[in-house]
Amino acid sequence: MTGQLDGAVLRLVLGDQLSDDLAGLADLDPDHDVVLMAEVREEATYVRHHKQKIALIFAAMRAFAVRLEARGVCVRYVRIDAPENTGSIVGELHRALDLGPFSKVVLTECGEWRLAQALAAFAGVASVPVETREDRRFICSRDRFRRWAADRRELRMEYFYREMRRKTGLLMDGPDPEGGRWNYDAENRRKLTRGLRPPERLRTLPSPLTREAIADVARLFPDHFGDLEAFGWPTTAEEAEAVLADFLDRILPAFGDWQDAMAEGEPWMWHGLISTSINLGLLDPLDVCRRAEAVYREGRAPLNAVEGFIRQILGWREFMRGVYWLKVPEYRQRNALDADRVLPWFYWSGETDMACVADVVATSRTNAYAYAHHIQRLMVTGNLAMMLGVHPDAVDAWYMTVYADAYEWVEMPNTRGMATFADGGVVGSKPYAASGAYINRMSDYCGACRYDVKGKSGDGACPFNRLYWGFLERNRARLRDNIRLAMPYRTLDGFGESQRATLLAEAERTRLSLGAVLREEDAAPPD
Ligand code: FAD
Ligand code: DLZ
Ligand code: SF4
């Protein structure tokens, strides 16, 4: 073995780097090089990921190793239960280097700052040179985003997105946006028509390899969150392609109309169900956008649907990744609204009378799938966590735990930025705080809820309403000068001082009654 490895390159492929054209595999010599893939406890437990997320990653890694081996590549694959497994990526890199005289290690930029730090430290002490390559699977490199951000006072997705449209030529008509407008969001806010239900969706039947990974996770991570029974995520490029093709063919045409709509017991609506696959590398984001554009050009889907869908990937996904790498590690500490409460238990158990929250968190269906669509994450659980004043660390831990597509580089700018304004306005120009009226407008939740969505105060009134004005009052000093909040603050000012104090007290009672008490560590230390 040692002789065979003389001068060979050791190439690391992480669990979310499962792409045939990964930069780190570009000049792979199948007769000589070794690809290292390792299932490790450190990655599987740095948060208590949903069981489906771990099973998805292990199953997809195993399938990718088989795929490489079929090309004649030598893969050193370390299973999670291998007795000599060191438990960390860096430990496995060192152990692989001990196998023989490699000439160098090739890494591809990793997604999360935490692991990037560990890999940089490894590079500093490794016995051979370590080359780290740019992750070209993103449409905008970290450097390009940094240059775009450099001379701007504010970072706004909309302007970044326009630049990405020009760069890629997606939905362009010469120098102009297709149809004359960059953004068709205003047409994408319909509430689900009564009687209309979303179409059945293609779920992926677990292969024997996936079933084995599911069994391993059930055995080795019994105390992690979530169920494995309804696992239906694609684990190979072919399975992911089938889900994408079905979406483009049957679902995309109505994506725009119902993009922001929610309905009880309907987790999928008209969404793509592709985030797990793009984040793992089973689908290429630019290719997905080009394919969606082709559907429009062929006249099979309207512009509002296709532009809305492409904006999520070319705009939001790339923007969030750019912001993350521009701002970490400091971004991980942001808490601009000084949120100081614990996350109420019902975020885990789903035991709440709030029909909207119960559906998003824990109706057996959504929880069973480790999925919620965007507007549920943003306007139900995110909006509530912000108005309750839940500490951003607890919010992040929850989002990282419950969703199969969660990675810090995309989760954190969405939670600290878009959903809770903990970043103080890097991602969004104002907090997305909303009362029950918004949820009532966009869903069918309120009809069956114990709370009255029209009620303003008292135990029977919708908690979102009871929290809304108090949230603004509590954050008056921080938010009053935000131009986009001028109107609600004018209304609040019109209430007069004593009514404002009442609203603040009502919100505080609501926070406590929902279990958003002060964090223990913030409580005054005993004398
Ligand atoms: P679709 O609605 O069909 O959208 C298509 C694709 O666009 C998605 O697959 C995704 O790749 C991309 N996209 C859409 N919205 C966003 C966004 N805001 N940021 C980045 N990409 C986006 N997405 C993750 O991939 N991982 C996360 O951990 C994650 N955490 C989130 C937390 C909060 C608080 C919020 C508000 C959003 C979060 N999102 C996250 C974004 C979004 O909710 C999911 O990408 C989407 O719900 C995935 O389902 P889909 O593939 O059906 O998406
Ligand atoms: C998320 C995850 C999990 C659960 N397990 C592994 C693993 O065992 N081995 C691995 O290489 N990657 C895993 N991952 C993905 C990594 O956490 C991910 O590559 C980093 O967080 C960077 O995005
Ligand atoms: Fe949610 Fe309030 Fe509507 Fe109940 S009344 S479903 S709590 S928005």
XYZ file of C-alpha atoms and ligand atoms in Angstrom:
611
model
C 0.000 0.000 0.000
C 2.768 2.436 1.005
C 4.504 2.041 -2.349
C 1.275 2.514 -4.270
C 0.657 5.762 -2.425
C 4.006 7.258 -3.280
C 3.161 10.748 -4.558
C -0.593 10.118 -4.495
C -2.995 12.923 -3.642
C -5.416 12.532 -0.733
C -8.710 14.231 -1.586
C -11.302 14.938 1.092
C -14.981 14.879 0.137
C -17.304 16.095 2.871
C -20.892 14.993 3.378
C -22.247 18.039 1.546
C -19.727 17.923 -1.303
C -21.267 15.067 -3.265
C -20.866 16.492 -6.772
C -19.184 14.790 -9.719
C -17.595 18.088 -10.717
C -16.394 19.071 -7.239
C -13.297 21.288 -7.548
C -11.341 18.960 -5.269
C -11.921 16.072 -7.682
C -11.182 18.014 -10.869
C -7.781 16.539 -11.714
C -8.334 13.252 -9.940
C -6.069 10.440 -11.079
C -8.199 7.329 -10.525
C -5.201 5.020 -10.787
C -3.272 6.778 -8.127
C -5.193 9.155 -5.839
C -7.273 8.338 -2.784
C -10.598 9.974 -1.929
C -11.313 10.173 1.789
C -14.907 10.175 2.998
C -15.665 9.813 6.701
C -18.828 9.528 8.742
C -17.861 11.099 12.053
C -19.509 11.781 15.395
C -18.309 15.369 15.543
C -20.257 16.341 12.422
C -23.248 14.253 13.401
C -23.529 15.739 16.896
C -22.299 19.367 16.909
C -26.020 20.014 16.986
C -28.550 17.269 17.595
C -29.505 17.141 13.912
C -32.831 15.614 12.951
C -32.362 11.872 12.465
C -33.458 12.219 8.841
C -30.666 14.706 8.168
C -27.989 12.323 9.434
C -29.525 9.392 7.582
C -29.722 11.486 4.424
C -26.073 12.474 4.627
C -24.774 9.006 5.447
C -26.910 7.404 2.721
C -25.862 10.012 0.160
C -22.172 9.725 1.137
C -22.281 5.940 0.826
C -23.981 6.147 -2.565
C -21.427 8.708 -3.761
C -18.557 6.447 -2.665
C -20.077 3.598 -4.683
C -20.375 5.958 -7.652
C -16.689 6.924 -7.421
C -15.643 3.301 -7.031
C -17.601 2.429 -10.154
C -15.313 4.912 -11.964
C -12.329 2.994 -10.646
C -11.476 5.549 -7.950
C -9.886 4.317 -4.722
C -12.128 5.532 -1.879
C -11.134 5.307 1.751
C -14.606 5.243 3.292
C -14.829 5.327 7.092
C -18.174 4.255 8.456
C -19.604 5.791 11.613
C -19.348 2.491 13.511
C -15.856 1.524 12.323
C -14.013 0.621 15.561
C -10.968 2.772 14.753
C -13.034 5.854 13.708
C -11.475 8.881 15.450
C -14.778 10.765 15.462
C -13.649 13.878 13.595
C -12.813 14.900 10.033
C -9.396 16.168 11.085
C -8.707 12.941 13.001
C -9.561 10.961 9.882
C -7.318 13.143 7.720
C -4.376 12.505 10.047
C -5.143 8.796 10.137
C -5.288 8.621 6.344
C -1.974 10.458 6.023
C -0.393 7.800 8.232
C -1.207 5.215 5.535
C 1.679 6.242 3.316
C 3.695 8.871 1.476
C 0.997 11.105 -0.009
C 2.285 14.130 -1.898
C -0.470 16.491 -0.785
C -4.006 16.851 0.514
C -6.683 18.555 -1.593
C -9.703 20.095 0.134
C -12.682 21.952 -1.291
C -13.799 25.053 0.672
C -16.148 23.828 3.347
C -19.562 25.348 4.023
C -19.353 26.166 7.706
C -16.933 28.446 9.510
C -16.641 25.993 12.427
C -15.208 23.181 10.292
C -13.261 25.592 8.088
C -11.377 26.674 11.224
C -10.538 23.083 12.099
C -9.371 22.367 8.539
C -7.216 25.508 8.496
C -5.600 24.368 11.750
C -5.017 20.942 10.189
C -3.347 22.564 7.181
C -0.972 24.304 9.575
C 0.302 21.061 11.089
C -0.172 18.457 8.330
C 2.871 16.496 7.263
C 2.260 17.349 3.578
C 1.075 20.505 1.771
C -2.678 21.149 1.895
C -4.393 22.847 -1.040
C -7.865 24.306 -0.487
C -9.895 24.953 -3.639
C -12.778 27.311 -4.156
C -16.208 25.664 -4.099
C -17.297 26.404 -7.661
C -20.767 24.975 -7.125
C -21.914 28.414 -5.997
C -22.790 30.919 -8.697
C -21.061 33.773 -6.879
C -17.673 33.154 -5.297
C -16.943 34.457 -1.812
C -14.435 36.883 -3.328
C -16.866 38.219 -5.870
C -19.484 38.771 -3.175
C -16.891 40.559 -1.039
C -16.072 42.863 -3.943
C -19.756 43.501 -4.586
C -20.307 44.321 -0.905
C -17.171 46.421 -0.490
C -18.437 49.805 -1.597
C -21.999 49.468 -0.366
C -23.518 51.091 2.685
C -26.242 48.456 2.802
C -26.374 44.952 1.367
C -29.699 44.334 -0.302
C -30.563 41.054 -1.973
C -32.508 42.776 -4.743
C -29.452 44.613 -6.109
C -27.211 41.578 -5.736
C -29.823 39.524 -7.571
C -29.912 41.958 -10.501
C -26.154 41.686 -10.783
C -26.435 37.885 -10.779
C -29.092 38.041 -13.504
C -26.771 40.137 -15.638
C -23.798 37.895 -14.903
C -25.611 34.677 -15.806
C -27.945 36.091 -18.461
C -30.824 34.307 -16.731
C -34.229 35.762 -17.669
C -32.601 38.620 -19.543
C -33.823 40.298 -22.683
C -30.586 41.859 -23.874
C -29.593 44.335 -21.148
C -33.119 44.381 -19.683
C -34.946 41.983 -17.396
C -37.339 39.644 -19.164
C -40.825 41.169 -19.210
C -39.510 44.594 -18.178
C -39.365 43.991 -14.416
C -36.756 42.367 -12.216
C -39.155 41.068 -9.608
C -42.696 39.709 -9.805
C -43.173 39.214 -6.071
C -46.290 41.348 -5.983
C -48.027 38.652 -8.065
C -46.877 35.844 -5.800
C -48.981 36.453 -2.712
C -52.238 34.610 -3.271
C -54.035 32.815 -0.488
C -55.054 29.260 -1.287
C -58.448 29.267 -2.960
C -61.064 27.399 -0.936
C -61.346 23.807 -2.116
C -58.024 23.856 -3.982
C -55.472 21.393 -2.622
C -51.828 21.052 -3.652
C -50.928 18.151 -5.970
C -49.462 14.885 -4.710
C -45.678 15.008 -4.649
C -43.013 12.621 -5.774
C -41.193 11.237 -2.748
C -38.163 9.006 -3.046
C -38.483 5.400 -1.978
C -35.426 4.534 0.165
C -32.964 2.268 -1.649
C -31.363 -0.683 0.217
C -28.320 1.542 0.912
C -30.577 4.259 2.320
C -32.488 1.761 4.443
C -29.190 0.600 5.902
C -28.219 4.195 6.755
C -31.640 4.757 8.331
C -31.142 1.647 10.501
C -27.658 2.830 11.536
C -29.001 6.213 12.583
C -31.876 4.663 14.516
C -29.364 2.483 16.368
C -26.581 5.012 16.941
C -28.452 8.306 17.395
C -31.615 7.286 19.283
C -31.758 10.497 21.311
C -31.647 12.836 18.309
C -34.751 14.778 17.312
C -37.334 13.469 14.857
C -38.655 10.305 13.258
C -37.209 8.258 10.422
C -40.367 6.503 9.253
C -41.411 8.946 6.538
C -37.916 9.402 5.082
C -38.285 10.252 1.408
C -35.327 12.475 0.454
C -33.239 11.852 -2.658
C -29.777 10.461 -1.859
C -28.274 10.292 -5.373
C -28.030 12.694 -8.307
C -30.469 10.485 -10.244
C -33.074 10.519 -7.473
C -32.682 14.284 -7.079
C -33.068 14.717 -10.838
C -36.358 12.804 -10.749
C -37.757 15.134 -8.073
C -36.551 18.217 -9.958
C -37.929 17.009 -13.295
C -41.314 16.326 -11.718
C -41.307 19.777 -10.112
C -40.405 21.554 -13.368
C -42.992 19.608 -15.274
C -46.031 19.654 -12.993
C -45.514 22.073 -10.103
C -43.472 25.085 -11.236
C -46.265 26.737 -13.259
C -48.199 27.438 -10.048
C -45.149 28.028 -7.808
C -45.507 31.808 -8.038
C -49.202 32.043 -7.295
C -48.971 30.099 -4.039
C -45.397 30.871 -3.028
C -46.411 32.566 0.236
C -49.546 30.539 0.975
C -49.901 28.083 3.861
C -52.506 25.404 4.466
C -53.083 23.111 7.420
C -51.678 19.611 6.865
C -50.055 20.610 3.549
C -46.306 20.818 4.089
C -45.257 20.866 0.441
C -47.669 23.277 -1.259
C -46.083 24.104 -4.652
C -42.488 24.251 -3.405
C -39.532 22.584 -5.077
C -38.419 20.197 -2.280
C -34.900 20.518 -3.623
C -32.958 22.300 -0.857
C -31.597 19.057 0.617
C -30.360 17.997 -2.818
C -28.802 21.345 -3.774
C -27.123 21.673 -0.395
C -25.605 18.184 -0.646
C -24.382 18.788 -4.187
C -26.755 16.341 -5.877
C -28.205 19.198 -7.931
C -26.299 22.147 -9.352
C -27.969 25.500 -8.548
C -27.132 27.195 -11.862
C -28.348 24.179 -13.805
C -31.618 24.202 -11.820
C -32.108 27.893 -12.720
C -31.348 27.307 -16.395
C -33.780 24.413 -16.525
C -36.502 26.548 -14.929
C -35.814 29.301 -17.452
C -36.152 26.784 -20.297
C -39.616 25.852 -19.011
C -40.576 29.528 -19.266
C -39.033 29.953 -22.720
C -40.983 26.925 -23.936
C -44.169 28.605 -22.723
C -44.866 25.948 -20.105
C -44.772 28.229 -17.026
C -45.532 31.924 -16.513
C -42.888 34.519 -15.771
C -44.078 35.260 -12.221
C -43.544 31.580 -11.281
C -40.174 31.154 -12.954
C -38.741 34.508 -11.874
C -39.915 33.865 -8.293
C -38.298 30.444 -8.252
C -35.020 31.549 -9.837
C -34.819 34.489 -7.401
C -34.842 32.072 -4.462
C -31.764 30.290 -5.764
C -29.832 32.877 -7.766
C -30.812 35.658 -5.357
C -31.515 34.522 -1.827
C -29.402 31.385 -1.631
C -26.294 33.038 -3.076
C -26.874 36.239 -1.107
C -27.192 34.369 2.199
C -24.010 32.452 1.568
C -22.202 35.665 0.647
C -23.395 37.433 3.798
C -22.412 34.479 5.982
C -18.824 34.377 4.740
C -18.533 38.143 4.743
C -19.589 38.414 8.372
C -18.501 35.275 10.243
C -17.381 34.743 12.936
C -18.728 38.008 14.370
C -22.164 37.323 12.814
C -22.591 34.286 15.056
C -22.681 36.549 18.101
C -25.190 39.079 16.851
C -28.175 39.858 19.048
C -29.231 43.332 17.959
C -32.569 43.246 19.799
C -30.982 41.958 23.034
C -33.264 38.917 22.967
C -32.964 37.143 26.303
C -35.660 34.446 26.508
C -35.610 30.666 26.298
C -37.249 28.861 23.395
C -40.664 27.661 24.582
C -40.982 23.914 24.852
C -43.756 23.698 22.274
C -41.184 24.397 19.561
C -40.029 20.841 20.240
C -43.225 19.125 21.319
C -45.748 20.895 19.116
C -48.070 21.003 22.122
C -49.709 24.364 21.656
C -53.183 25.642 20.926
C -51.799 27.969 18.284
C -52.998 26.116 15.195
C -50.418 27.701 12.890
C -47.472 26.880 15.138
C -48.725 23.369 15.847
C -48.937 22.675 12.127
C -45.489 24.037 11.322
C -43.756 22.510 14.306
C -45.328 19.254 14.961
C -48.304 18.121 13.076
C -47.132 14.637 12.595
C -46.666 15.442 8.935
C -44.230 18.352 8.901
C -42.199 17.029 11.784
C -42.108 13.646 10.135
C -40.533 15.155 7.036
C -37.871 17.408 8.653
C -39.246 20.106 6.362
C -41.276 23.288 6.439
C -41.574 25.670 3.547
C -40.145 29.149 3.554
C -43.097 31.217 4.674
C -43.797 28.822 7.550
C -40.187 29.141 8.739
C -40.264 32.908 8.342
C -43.715 34.132 9.322
C -44.819 31.519 11.846
C -41.926 30.107 13.885
C -39.418 32.861 13.035
C -41.818 35.750 13.561
C -43.017 34.261 16.848
C -39.471 33.652 18.144
C -38.563 37.258 17.349
C -41.638 38.748 19.031
C -41.130 36.505 22.074
C -37.532 37.721 22.271
C -35.955 34.258 22.139
C -32.163 34.378 22.295
C -30.645 33.902 18.810
C -28.483 30.972 19.943
C -31.612 29.047 20.899
C -33.330 30.001 17.652
C -30.331 28.823 15.637
C -30.086 25.573 17.565
C -33.727 24.848 16.806
C -33.539 25.590 13.074
C -30.292 23.641 12.763
C -31.916 20.692 14.505
C -35.296 20.319 12.927
C -34.688 20.637 9.169
C -32.982 18.164 6.854
C -31.542 20.992 4.733
C -29.939 22.924 7.618
C -26.340 24.135 7.334
C -25.115 27.117 9.260
C -24.071 29.101 6.161
C -27.684 29.243 4.961
C -29.585 28.751 8.211
C -27.931 31.562 10.165
C -28.447 34.503 7.790
C -32.041 33.332 7.482
C -32.641 33.196 11.240
C -30.405 35.958 12.605
C -30.964 38.011 9.487
C -34.238 37.553 7.696
C -36.472 36.077 10.393
C -35.483 37.702 13.688
C -33.484 40.853 12.845
C -30.810 39.735 15.313
C -28.203 40.926 12.797
C -29.509 44.475 13.124
C -30.325 44.901 9.443
C -27.552 43.240 7.432
C -29.947 40.955 5.542
C -33.257 42.794 5.808
C -34.154 46.433 6.056
C -36.714 45.861 8.826
C -37.961 43.103 11.126
C -40.614 40.872 9.559
C -42.854 41.293 12.630
C -46.478 40.553 11.848
C -49.693 40.101 13.772
C -52.187 37.269 13.280
C -53.791 39.195 10.421
C -50.907 38.259 8.126
C -51.180 34.555 8.939
C -54.946 34.730 8.529
C -54.551 36.381 5.134
C -52.105 33.775 3.838
C -53.493 30.552 5.351
C -56.482 28.584 6.563
C -55.027 28.113 10.055
C -57.051 30.638 12.012
C -60.501 29.204 11.333
C -59.833 26.114 13.442
C -57.680 27.815 16.079
C -58.700 28.151 19.733
C -57.506 31.759 19.620
C -59.432 34.591 18.056
C -57.387 36.127 15.268
C -59.410 39.344 15.546
C -58.920 39.584 19.343
C -56.400 42.183 20.522
C -55.975 41.362 24.204
C -56.875 38.823 26.835
C -56.335 35.075 27.046
C -58.548 34.239 24.062
C -56.885 36.661 21.660
C -54.346 35.530 19.085
C -50.883 35.580 20.734
C -49.348 37.133 17.617
C -51.655 40.149 18.134
C -50.899 40.304 21.851
C -47.192 40.341 21.114
C -47.024 42.665 18.114
C -47.390 46.154 19.642
C -45.441 45.180 22.744
C -42.589 44.011 20.520
C -42.441 47.414 18.842
C -42.739 49.251 22.153
C -40.038 47.116 23.804
C -37.681 47.840 20.904
C -38.624 51.484 20.492
C -35.095 52.783 21.067
C -33.629 50.286 18.600
C -36.230 50.493 15.825
C -37.958 53.861 16.061
C -35.692 55.495 13.480
C -36.147 52.723 10.927
C -37.857 54.473 8.060
C -39.750 51.317 7.076
C -41.350 51.179 10.507
C -42.445 54.810 10.502
C -46.106 53.908 10.001
C -46.527 51.373 12.826
C -44.619 53.664 15.195
C -46.889 56.558 14.261
C -49.858 54.360 15.122
C -48.202 53.293 18.352
C -47.451 56.893 19.279
C -51.097 57.716 18.677
C -52.108 55.231 21.393
C -50.784 57.462 24.176
C -48.459 56.558 27.016
C -50.762 54.609 29.273
C -52.141 52.448 26.476
C -48.586 51.747 25.352
C -47.731 50.604 28.860
C -50.772 48.327 28.778
C -49.672 46.863 25.428
C -46.196 46.270 26.803
C -47.610 44.535 29.877
C -49.942 42.432 27.702
C -47.000 41.325 25.562
C -44.935 40.485 28.631
C -47.792 38.402 30.100
C -48.084 36.607 26.762
C -44.360 35.892 26.610
C -44.462 34.367 30.084
C -47.661 32.431 29.504
C -46.143 30.877 26.382
C -43.046 29.859 28.329
C -40.633 32.473 26.991
C -39.061 33.090 30.377
C -35.659 34.635 30.943
C -32.706 32.378 30.184
C -31.345 30.812 33.357
C -27.846 32.028 32.667
C -29.120 35.592 32.539
C -30.842 35.352 35.897
C -29.174 37.239 38.734
C -26.567 35.077 40.460
C -27.434 34.035 44.060
C -25.908 36.197 46.817
P -38.453 26.380 -2.680
O -39.454 27.276 -2.067
O -38.906 25.514 -3.778
O -37.236 27.282 -3.196
C -36.285 26.780 -4.125
C -34.892 26.864 -3.562
O -34.523 28.201 -3.334
C -34.680 26.165 -2.235
O -34.486 24.779 -2.405
C -33.442 26.856 -1.717
O -32.278 26.262 -2.239
C -33.587 28.260 -2.263
N -34.099 29.184 -1.240
C -35.364 29.595 -1.078
N -35.435 30.512 -0.089
C -34.194 30.655 0.384
C -33.626 31.434 1.420
N -34.335 32.288 2.150
N -32.306 31.281 1.665
C -31.549 30.447 0.939
N -32.036 29.686 -0.052
C -33.343 29.799 -0.337
N -32.780 26.859 3.555
C -31.836 25.900 3.608
O -31.452 25.345 2.576
N -31.293 25.522 4.801
C -31.674 26.094 5.969
O -31.146 25.739 7.023
C -32.671 27.105 5.937
N -33.096 27.702 7.086
C -34.042 28.690 7.027
C -34.447 29.329 8.206
C -35.384 30.349 8.177
C -35.769 31.061 9.424
C -35.939 30.736 6.938
C -36.933 31.836 6.881
C -35.559 30.101 5.773
C -34.604 29.085 5.791
N -34.182 28.441 4.605
C -33.216 27.469 4.680
C -34.671 28.884 3.289
C -35.917 28.159 2.780
O -36.908 28.146 3.762
C -35.604 26.742 2.325
O -34.509 26.753 1.442
C -36.797 26.142 1.592
O -37.913 26.133 2.451
C -36.467 24.755 1.103
O -37.565 24.157 0.512
P -37.755 24.023 -1.071
O -36.583 23.354 -1.672
O -39.091 23.396 -1.257
O -37.754 25.542 -1.501
C -23.975 17.476 8.491
C -23.006 16.354 8.392
C -23.194 15.197 9.150
C -24.410 15.007 9.979
N -22.304 14.201 9.133
C -21.205 14.296 8.358
C -20.218 13.277 8.347
O -20.291 12.298 9.071
N -19.152 13.439 7.530
C -18.988 14.524 6.727
O -18.021 14.589 5.974
N -19.911 15.512 6.745
C -20.999 15.435 7.533
N -21.912 16.446 7.573
C -21.672 17.623 6.724
C -20.664 18.583 7.370
O -21.138 18.952 8.651
C -20.479 19.769 6.453
O -19.608 19.412 5.437
C -19.935 20.979 7.151
O -20.811 21.415 8.131
C -19.653 22.108 6.166
O -20.825 22.534 5.532
Fe -52.010 31.398 14.580
Fe -53.301 33.419 15.788
Fe -54.326 32.320 13.613
Fe -54.284 30.941 15.902
S -55.412 32.816 15.493
S -53.748 30.168 13.878
S -52.369 31.639 16.780
S -52.402 33.431 13.753
